[in-house]
Short mmCIF file of C-alpha atoms in Angstrom, two decimals:
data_model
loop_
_atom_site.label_atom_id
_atom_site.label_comp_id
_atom_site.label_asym_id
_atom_site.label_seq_id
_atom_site.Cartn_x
_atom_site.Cartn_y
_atom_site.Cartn_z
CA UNK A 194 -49.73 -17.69 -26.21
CA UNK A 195 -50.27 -17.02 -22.13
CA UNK A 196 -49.33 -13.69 -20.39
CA UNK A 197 -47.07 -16.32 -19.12
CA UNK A 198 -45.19 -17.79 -21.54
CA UNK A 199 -41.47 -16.40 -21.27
CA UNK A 200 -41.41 -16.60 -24.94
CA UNK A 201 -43.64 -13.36 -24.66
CA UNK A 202 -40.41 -10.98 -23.61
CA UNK A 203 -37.82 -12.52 -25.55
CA UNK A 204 -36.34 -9.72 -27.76
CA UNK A 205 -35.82 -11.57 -31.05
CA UNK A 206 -32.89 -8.89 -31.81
CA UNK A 207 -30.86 -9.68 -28.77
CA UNK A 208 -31.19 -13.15 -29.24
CA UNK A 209 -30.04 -13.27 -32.09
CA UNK A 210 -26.83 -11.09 -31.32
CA UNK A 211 -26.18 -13.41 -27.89
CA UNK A 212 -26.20 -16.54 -30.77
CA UNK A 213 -23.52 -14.97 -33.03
CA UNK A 214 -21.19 -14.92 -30.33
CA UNK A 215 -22.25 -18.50 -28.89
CA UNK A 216 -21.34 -19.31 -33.18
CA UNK A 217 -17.77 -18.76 -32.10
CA UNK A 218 -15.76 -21.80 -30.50
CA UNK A 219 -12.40 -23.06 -30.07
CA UNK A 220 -12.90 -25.29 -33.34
CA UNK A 221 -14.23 -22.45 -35.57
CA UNK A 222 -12.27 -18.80 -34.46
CA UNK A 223 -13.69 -16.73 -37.47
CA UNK A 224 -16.85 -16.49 -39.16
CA UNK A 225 -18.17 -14.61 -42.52
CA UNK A 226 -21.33 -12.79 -42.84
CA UNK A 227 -22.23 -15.80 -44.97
CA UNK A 228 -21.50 -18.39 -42.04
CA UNK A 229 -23.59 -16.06 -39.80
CA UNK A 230 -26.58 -15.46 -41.78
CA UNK A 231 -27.00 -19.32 -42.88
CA UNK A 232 -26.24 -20.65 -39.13
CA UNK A 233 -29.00 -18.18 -37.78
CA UNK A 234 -31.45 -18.77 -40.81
CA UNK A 235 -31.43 -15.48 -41.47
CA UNK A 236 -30.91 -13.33 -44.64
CA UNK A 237 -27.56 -11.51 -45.04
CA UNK A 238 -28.86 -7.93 -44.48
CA UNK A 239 -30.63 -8.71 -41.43
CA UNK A 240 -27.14 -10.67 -40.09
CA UNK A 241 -24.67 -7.35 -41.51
CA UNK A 242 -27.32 -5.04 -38.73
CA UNK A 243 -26.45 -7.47 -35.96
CA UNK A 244 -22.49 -8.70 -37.00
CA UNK A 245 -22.67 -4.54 -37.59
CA UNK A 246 -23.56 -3.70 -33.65
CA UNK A 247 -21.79 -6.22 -32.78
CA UNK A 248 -18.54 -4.84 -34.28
CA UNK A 249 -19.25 -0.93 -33.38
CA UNK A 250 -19.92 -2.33 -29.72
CA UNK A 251 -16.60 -3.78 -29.77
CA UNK A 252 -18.12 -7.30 -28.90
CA UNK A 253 -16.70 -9.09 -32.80
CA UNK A 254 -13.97 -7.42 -34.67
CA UNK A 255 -13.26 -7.84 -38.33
CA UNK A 256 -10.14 -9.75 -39.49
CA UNK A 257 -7.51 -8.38 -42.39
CA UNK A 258 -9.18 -9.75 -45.17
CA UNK A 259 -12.00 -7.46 -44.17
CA UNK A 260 -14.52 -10.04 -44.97
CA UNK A 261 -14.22 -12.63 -41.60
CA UNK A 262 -14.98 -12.02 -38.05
CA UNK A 263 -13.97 -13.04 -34.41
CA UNK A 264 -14.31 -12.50 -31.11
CA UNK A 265 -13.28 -9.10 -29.31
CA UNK A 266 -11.67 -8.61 -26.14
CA UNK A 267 -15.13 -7.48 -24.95
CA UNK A 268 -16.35 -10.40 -25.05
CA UNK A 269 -14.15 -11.70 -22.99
CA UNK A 270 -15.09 -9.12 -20.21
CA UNK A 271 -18.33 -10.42 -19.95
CA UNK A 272 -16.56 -13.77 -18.58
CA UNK A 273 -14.45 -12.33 -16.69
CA UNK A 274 -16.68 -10.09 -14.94
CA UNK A 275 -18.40 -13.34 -13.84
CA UNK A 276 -15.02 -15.17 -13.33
CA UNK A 277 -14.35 -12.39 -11.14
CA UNK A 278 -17.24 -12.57 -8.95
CA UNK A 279 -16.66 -16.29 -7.80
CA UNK A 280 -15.73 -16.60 -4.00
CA UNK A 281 -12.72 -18.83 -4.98
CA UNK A 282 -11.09 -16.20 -6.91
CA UNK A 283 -11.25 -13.97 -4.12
CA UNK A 284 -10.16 -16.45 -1.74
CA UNK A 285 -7.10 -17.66 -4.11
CA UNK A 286 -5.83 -13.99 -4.96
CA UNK A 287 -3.72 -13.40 -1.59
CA UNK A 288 -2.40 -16.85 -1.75
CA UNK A 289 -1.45 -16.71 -5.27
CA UNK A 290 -0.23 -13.43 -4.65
CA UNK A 291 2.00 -14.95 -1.42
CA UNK A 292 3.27 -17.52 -4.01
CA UNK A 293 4.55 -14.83 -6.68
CA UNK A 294 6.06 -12.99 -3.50
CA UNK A 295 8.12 -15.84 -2.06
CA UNK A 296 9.46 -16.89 -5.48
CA UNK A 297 9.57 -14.28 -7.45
CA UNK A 298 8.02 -15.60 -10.34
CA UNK A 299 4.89 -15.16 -12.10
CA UNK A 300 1.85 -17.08 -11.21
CA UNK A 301 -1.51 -17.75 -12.65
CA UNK A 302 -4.87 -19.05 -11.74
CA UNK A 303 -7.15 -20.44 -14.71
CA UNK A 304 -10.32 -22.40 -15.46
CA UNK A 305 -11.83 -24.74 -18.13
CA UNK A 306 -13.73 -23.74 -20.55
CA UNK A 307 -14.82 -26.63 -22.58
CA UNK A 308 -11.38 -27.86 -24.12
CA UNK A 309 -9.53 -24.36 -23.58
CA UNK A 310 -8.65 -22.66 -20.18
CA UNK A 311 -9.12 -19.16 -19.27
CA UNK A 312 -6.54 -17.17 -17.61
CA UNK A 313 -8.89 -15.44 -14.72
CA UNK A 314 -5.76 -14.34 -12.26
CA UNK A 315 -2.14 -13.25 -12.60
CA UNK A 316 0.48 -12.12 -10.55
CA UNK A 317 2.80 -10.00 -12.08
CA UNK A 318 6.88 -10.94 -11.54
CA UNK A 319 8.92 -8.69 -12.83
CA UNK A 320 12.03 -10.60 -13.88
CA UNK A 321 13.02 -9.66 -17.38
CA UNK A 322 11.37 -13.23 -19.11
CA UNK A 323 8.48 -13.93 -17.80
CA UNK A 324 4.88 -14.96 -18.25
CA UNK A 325 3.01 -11.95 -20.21
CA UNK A 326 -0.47 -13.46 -20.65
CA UNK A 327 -2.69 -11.64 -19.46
CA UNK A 328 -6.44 -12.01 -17.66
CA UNK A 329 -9.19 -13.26 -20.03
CA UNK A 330 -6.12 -15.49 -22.32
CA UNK A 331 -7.12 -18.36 -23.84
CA UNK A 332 -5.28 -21.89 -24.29
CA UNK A 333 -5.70 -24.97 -25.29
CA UNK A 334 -6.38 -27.48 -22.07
CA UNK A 335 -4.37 -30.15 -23.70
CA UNK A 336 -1.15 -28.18 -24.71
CA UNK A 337 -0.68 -26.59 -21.10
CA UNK A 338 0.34 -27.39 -17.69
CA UNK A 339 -3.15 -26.05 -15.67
CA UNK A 340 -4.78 -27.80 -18.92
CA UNK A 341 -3.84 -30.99 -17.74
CA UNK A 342 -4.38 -30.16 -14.00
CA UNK A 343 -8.00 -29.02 -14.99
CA UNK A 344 -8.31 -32.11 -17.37
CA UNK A 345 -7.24 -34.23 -14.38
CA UNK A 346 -10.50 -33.36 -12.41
CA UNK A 347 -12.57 -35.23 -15.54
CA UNK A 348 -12.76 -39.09 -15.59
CA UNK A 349 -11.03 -40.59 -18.76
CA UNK A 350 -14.22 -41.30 -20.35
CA UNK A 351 -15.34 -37.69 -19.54
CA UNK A 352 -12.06 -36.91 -21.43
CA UNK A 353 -12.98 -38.64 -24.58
CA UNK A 354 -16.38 -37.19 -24.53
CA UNK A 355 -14.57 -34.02 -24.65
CA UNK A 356 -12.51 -34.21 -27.04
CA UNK A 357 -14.51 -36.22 -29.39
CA UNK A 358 -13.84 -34.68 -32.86
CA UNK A 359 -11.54 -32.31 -31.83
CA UNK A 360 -8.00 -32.08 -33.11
CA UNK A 361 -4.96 -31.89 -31.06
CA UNK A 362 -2.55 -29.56 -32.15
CA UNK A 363 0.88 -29.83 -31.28
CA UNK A 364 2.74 -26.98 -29.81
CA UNK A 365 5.70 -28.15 -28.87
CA UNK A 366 7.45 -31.56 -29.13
CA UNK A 367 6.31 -32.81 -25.85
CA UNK A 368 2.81 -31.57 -26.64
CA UNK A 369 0.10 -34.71 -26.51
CA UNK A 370 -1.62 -34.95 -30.04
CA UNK A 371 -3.83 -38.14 -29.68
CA UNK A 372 -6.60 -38.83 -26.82
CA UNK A 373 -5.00 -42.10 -26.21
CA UNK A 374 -1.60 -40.34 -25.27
CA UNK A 375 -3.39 -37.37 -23.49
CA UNK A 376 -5.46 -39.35 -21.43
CA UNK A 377 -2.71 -41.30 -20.34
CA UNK A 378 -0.79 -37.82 -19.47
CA UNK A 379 -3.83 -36.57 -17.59
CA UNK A 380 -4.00 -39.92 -15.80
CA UNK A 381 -0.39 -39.73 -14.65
CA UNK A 382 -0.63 -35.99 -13.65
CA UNK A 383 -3.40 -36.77 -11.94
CA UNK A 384 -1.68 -39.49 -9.48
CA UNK A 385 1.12 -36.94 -9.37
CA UNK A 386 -1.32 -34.43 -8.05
CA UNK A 387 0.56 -31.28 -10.27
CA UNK A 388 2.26 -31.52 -13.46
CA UNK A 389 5.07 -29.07 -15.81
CA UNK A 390 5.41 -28.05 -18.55
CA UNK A 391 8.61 -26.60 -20.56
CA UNK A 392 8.66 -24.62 -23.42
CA UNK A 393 5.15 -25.55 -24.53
CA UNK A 394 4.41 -22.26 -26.48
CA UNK A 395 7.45 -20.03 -25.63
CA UNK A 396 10.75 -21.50 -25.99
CA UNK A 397 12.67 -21.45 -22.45
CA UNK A 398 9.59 -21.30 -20.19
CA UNK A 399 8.88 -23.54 -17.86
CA UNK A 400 5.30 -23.65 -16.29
CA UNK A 401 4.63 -26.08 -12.99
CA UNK A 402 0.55 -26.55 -11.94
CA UNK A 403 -1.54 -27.77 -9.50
CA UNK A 404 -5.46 -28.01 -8.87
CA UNK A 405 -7.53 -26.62 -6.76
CA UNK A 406 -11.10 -28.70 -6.01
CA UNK A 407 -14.19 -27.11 -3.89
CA UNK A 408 -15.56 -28.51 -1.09
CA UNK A 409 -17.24 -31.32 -3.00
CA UNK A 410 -13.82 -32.03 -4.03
CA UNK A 411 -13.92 -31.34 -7.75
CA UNK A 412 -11.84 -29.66 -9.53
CA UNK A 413 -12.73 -26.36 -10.24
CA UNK A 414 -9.10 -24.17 -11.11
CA UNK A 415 -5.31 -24.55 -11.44
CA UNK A 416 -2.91 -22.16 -10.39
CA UNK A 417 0.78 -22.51 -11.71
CA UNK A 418 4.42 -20.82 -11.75
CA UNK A 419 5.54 -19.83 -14.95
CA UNK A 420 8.98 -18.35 -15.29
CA UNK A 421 12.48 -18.16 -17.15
CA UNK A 422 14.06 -21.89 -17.68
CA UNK A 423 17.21 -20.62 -16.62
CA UNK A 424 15.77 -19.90 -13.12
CA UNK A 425 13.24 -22.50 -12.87
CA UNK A 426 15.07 -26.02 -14.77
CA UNK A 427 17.65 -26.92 -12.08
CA UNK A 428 16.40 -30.00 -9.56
CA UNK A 429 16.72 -28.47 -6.40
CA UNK A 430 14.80 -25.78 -7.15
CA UNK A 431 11.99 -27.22 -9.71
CA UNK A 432 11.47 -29.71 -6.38
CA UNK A 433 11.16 -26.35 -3.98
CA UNK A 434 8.72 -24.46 -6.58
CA UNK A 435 7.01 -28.16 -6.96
CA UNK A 436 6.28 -28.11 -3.55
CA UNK A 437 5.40 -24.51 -3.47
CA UNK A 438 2.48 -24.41 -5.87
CA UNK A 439 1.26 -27.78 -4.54
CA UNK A 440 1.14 -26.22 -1.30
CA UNK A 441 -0.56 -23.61 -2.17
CA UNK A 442 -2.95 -25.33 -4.05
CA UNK A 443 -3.97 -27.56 -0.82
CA UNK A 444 -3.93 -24.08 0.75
CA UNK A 445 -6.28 -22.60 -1.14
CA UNK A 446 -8.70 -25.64 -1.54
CA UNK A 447 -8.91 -25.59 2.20
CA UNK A 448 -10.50 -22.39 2.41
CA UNK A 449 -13.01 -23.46 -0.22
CA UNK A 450 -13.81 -26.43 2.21
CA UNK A 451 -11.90 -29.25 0.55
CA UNK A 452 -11.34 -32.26 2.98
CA UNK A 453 -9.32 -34.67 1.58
CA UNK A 454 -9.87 -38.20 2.61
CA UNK A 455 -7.35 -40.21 4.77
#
């Protein structure tokens, strides 16, 4: 082995630790000491030391039955200490920010994350039912209304790739549960250029997205306005906020050097 070989500094402990919390996905939420030791190859008193640090350094917490594991909200600070560091965060924050001020309801900005999105921004409203998810949330890309807008930057085979042995769970009755029907959502949303959704995991709130694409033009975030269906669900003013978070969306992919063409 060379002086060179980058194999030389690896610390066997810490990689080990980084690949029980890579074990964790959308598909498979909790793990046993039993899951961890056989997936790392390793013997179950070696994986309790590292599940063990894990847990006191608030990185995996222990579920009820006292015998499963899952991620802990410090985990999800390590993401969003780097979702937080991206120049189009910074550069969407006032806008989104302007958006929550001029309707009075709360808005969001997310990413993907595989087949889940990940609530990086939100801007607080304070009527009395609103939005209360907070940074670092996770849902699932197919069930939500920035989902789709995220899903919309991916071509449909891209899509399929995706979601290839993944199950759609349904949320809510208008919630798409097979790739040929979300696809053909995503497709539609897509020519729409923003999307809503209502009630899709809290009954009488309506959420309305659009995308926001770098100067390449993908796209790389959704912002939406999620609020009270009461407020929200008339026409006249689902076709205002419509045309408020589009807006803002074009707005914000400007600064990050979008040109659209035409």
């Amino acid at each position: 082995m060379s002086e060179t070989d980058p194999n030389t500094y690896i610390a066997p402990a810490l990689q080990r630790g980084l690949a029980i919390l890579e074990l964790f996905t959308p598909q498979r939420r909790t793990l046993t000491l039993t899951d961890i030791a056989k997936a790392l190859g390793i013997g179950r008193a070696s994986a309790y030391r590292l599940v063990f640090t894990l847990e006191h350094l608030g990185y995996i917490g222990r579920m009820g039955d006292g015998k499963s594991y899952r991620l802990a909200p410090r985990s999800m600070q390590l993401g969003y200490h780097y979702l937080s560091g991206l120049d189009g965060i910074e550069v969407a924050i006032p806008y989104i920010d302007g958006l929550r001020d001029s309707t009075q309801i709360s808005a969001h900005m997310a990413v993907r994350d595989g087949t889940e999105i990940v609530y990086v921004y939100r801007a607080h409203s304070h009527m009395t039912l609103s939005s209360n998810i907070a940074v670092g949330y996770r849902l699932p890309a197919h069930a939500t209304a920035m989902g789709r807008m995220l899903l919309s930057g991916l071509s449909d085979e891209a899509i399929a790739q995706l979601y290839t042995g993944v199950r759609l769970d349904r949320y809510s009755d208008t919630t798409a549960v097979t790739l040929t029907s979300l696809i053909q959502e995503v497709a539609e949303d897509r020519k729409r250029g923003w999307t809503m959704n209502r009630s899709s995991f809290v009954s009488g709130i309506v959420a309305i997205a659009a995308a926001i694409r770098d100067h390449r033009g993908e796209v790389i975030a959704a912002i939406n306005l999620s609020g009270p269906s009461a407020v929200m669900d008339q026409p006249a003013t689902l076709d205002h906020l419509r045309t408020k978070v589009v807006e803002t969306a074009d707005a914000i992919s400007h600064q990050l050097g979008y040109l659209p063409r035409g």
